[in-house]
């Protein structure tokens, strides 16, 4: 019963800041399935 959790949707709050915007760019570039 070992299943790997693979999220498909994420919510980023505060995405207008420096860290939030860089996180969004990182996720979009490296995890296109999300």
Coordinates of N, CA and C in Angstrom, one line a residue:
X1 N 0.8 -1.2 0.0 CA 0.0 0.0 0.0 C 0.9 1.2 0.0
X2 N 1.9 1.3 -0.7 CA 2.7 2.5 -0.7 C 2.5 3.2 -2.0
X3 N 1.7 4.3 -1.9 CA 1.4 5.1 -3.1 C 2.2 6.4 -3.0
X4 N 2.7 6.9 -4.1 CA 3.4 8.2 -4.1 C 2.4 9.3 -4.4
X5 N 2.4 10.3 -3.5 CA 1.5 11.4 -3.6 C 2.0 12.3 -4.7
X6 N 1.2 12.6 -5.7 CA 1.5 13.4 -6.8 C 0.5 14.5 -7.0
X7 N 0.7 15.7 -6.4 CA -0.2 16.8 -6.5 C -0.3 17.3 -7.9
X8 N -1.5 17.7 -8.3 CA -1.7 18.3 -9.7 C -2.2 19.7 -9.6
X9 N -2.6 20.2 -8.5 CA -3.0 21.6 -8.4 C -2.2 22.2 -7.1
X10 N -1.8 23.4 -7.3 CA -1.2 24.1 -6.1 C -1.8 25.5 -6.0
X11 N -1.8 26.0 -4.8 CA -2.3 27.4 -4.6 C -1.1 28.2 -4.0
X12 N -0.8 29.3 -4.6 CA 0.3 30.1 -4.1 C -0.3 31.4 -3.6
X13 N -0.2 31.7 -2.3 CA -0.7 33.0 -1.8 C 0.6 33.9 -1.7
X14 N 0.4 35.1 -2.0 CA 1.5 36.1 -1.9 C 2.4 35.9 -3.1
X15 N 1.9 35.5 -4.2 CA 2.7 35.3 -5.4 C 3.3 36.6 -6.1
X16 N 2.9 37.7 -5.6 CA 3.3 39.0 -6.1 C 4.7 39.4 -5.6
X17 N 5.1 38.8 -4.5 CA 6.4 39.1 -3.9 C 7.5 38.4 -4.6
X18 N 8.7 38.8 -4.2 CA 9.9 38.2 -4.9 C 10.0 36.7 -4.7
X19 N 9.8 36.2 -3.5 CA 9.9 34.8 -3.3 C 8.8 34.0 -3.9
X20 N 7.6 34.6 -3.8 CA 6.4 33.9 -4.4 C 6.5 33.9 -5.9
X21 N 6.9 34.9 -6.6 CA 7.0 34.9 -8.0 C 8.1 34.0 -8.5
X22 N 9.2 33.9 -7.8 CA 10.3 33.0 -8.2 C 9.9 31.6 -8.0
X23 N 9.1 31.3 -6.9 CA 8.6 30.0 -6.7 C 7.6 29.5 -7.8
X24 N 6.8 30.4 -8.2 CA 5.8 30.1 -9.3 C 6.6 29.8 -10.6
X25 N 7.6 30.6 -10.9 CA 8.4 30.4 -12.1 C 9.1 29.0 -12.0
X26 N 9.7 28.7 -10.8 CA 10.4 27.4 -10.7 C 9.4 26.3 -10.9
X27 N 8.2 26.3 -10.3 CA 7.3 25.2 -10.4 C 6.8 25.1 -11.9
X28 N 6.5 26.2 -12.6 CA 6.1 26.1 -13.9 C 7.2 25.5 -14.8
X29 N 8.4 25.9 -14.6 CA 9.5 25.5 -15.4 C 9.9 24.0 -15.2
X30 N 9.8 23.6 -13.9 CA 10.3 22.3 -13.6 C 9.3 21.2 -13.4
X31 N 8.0 21.6 -13.2 CA 6.9 20.7 -13.0 C 5.7 21.1 -13.8
X32 N 5.8 20.9 -15.2 CA 4.7 21.4 -16.0 C 3.4 20.6 -15.9
X33 N 3.4 19.5 -15.2 CA 2.2 18.7 -15.0 C 1.3 19.3 -13.9
X34 N 1.9 20.2 -13.1 CA 1.1 20.8 -12.0 C 0.3 21.9 -12.5

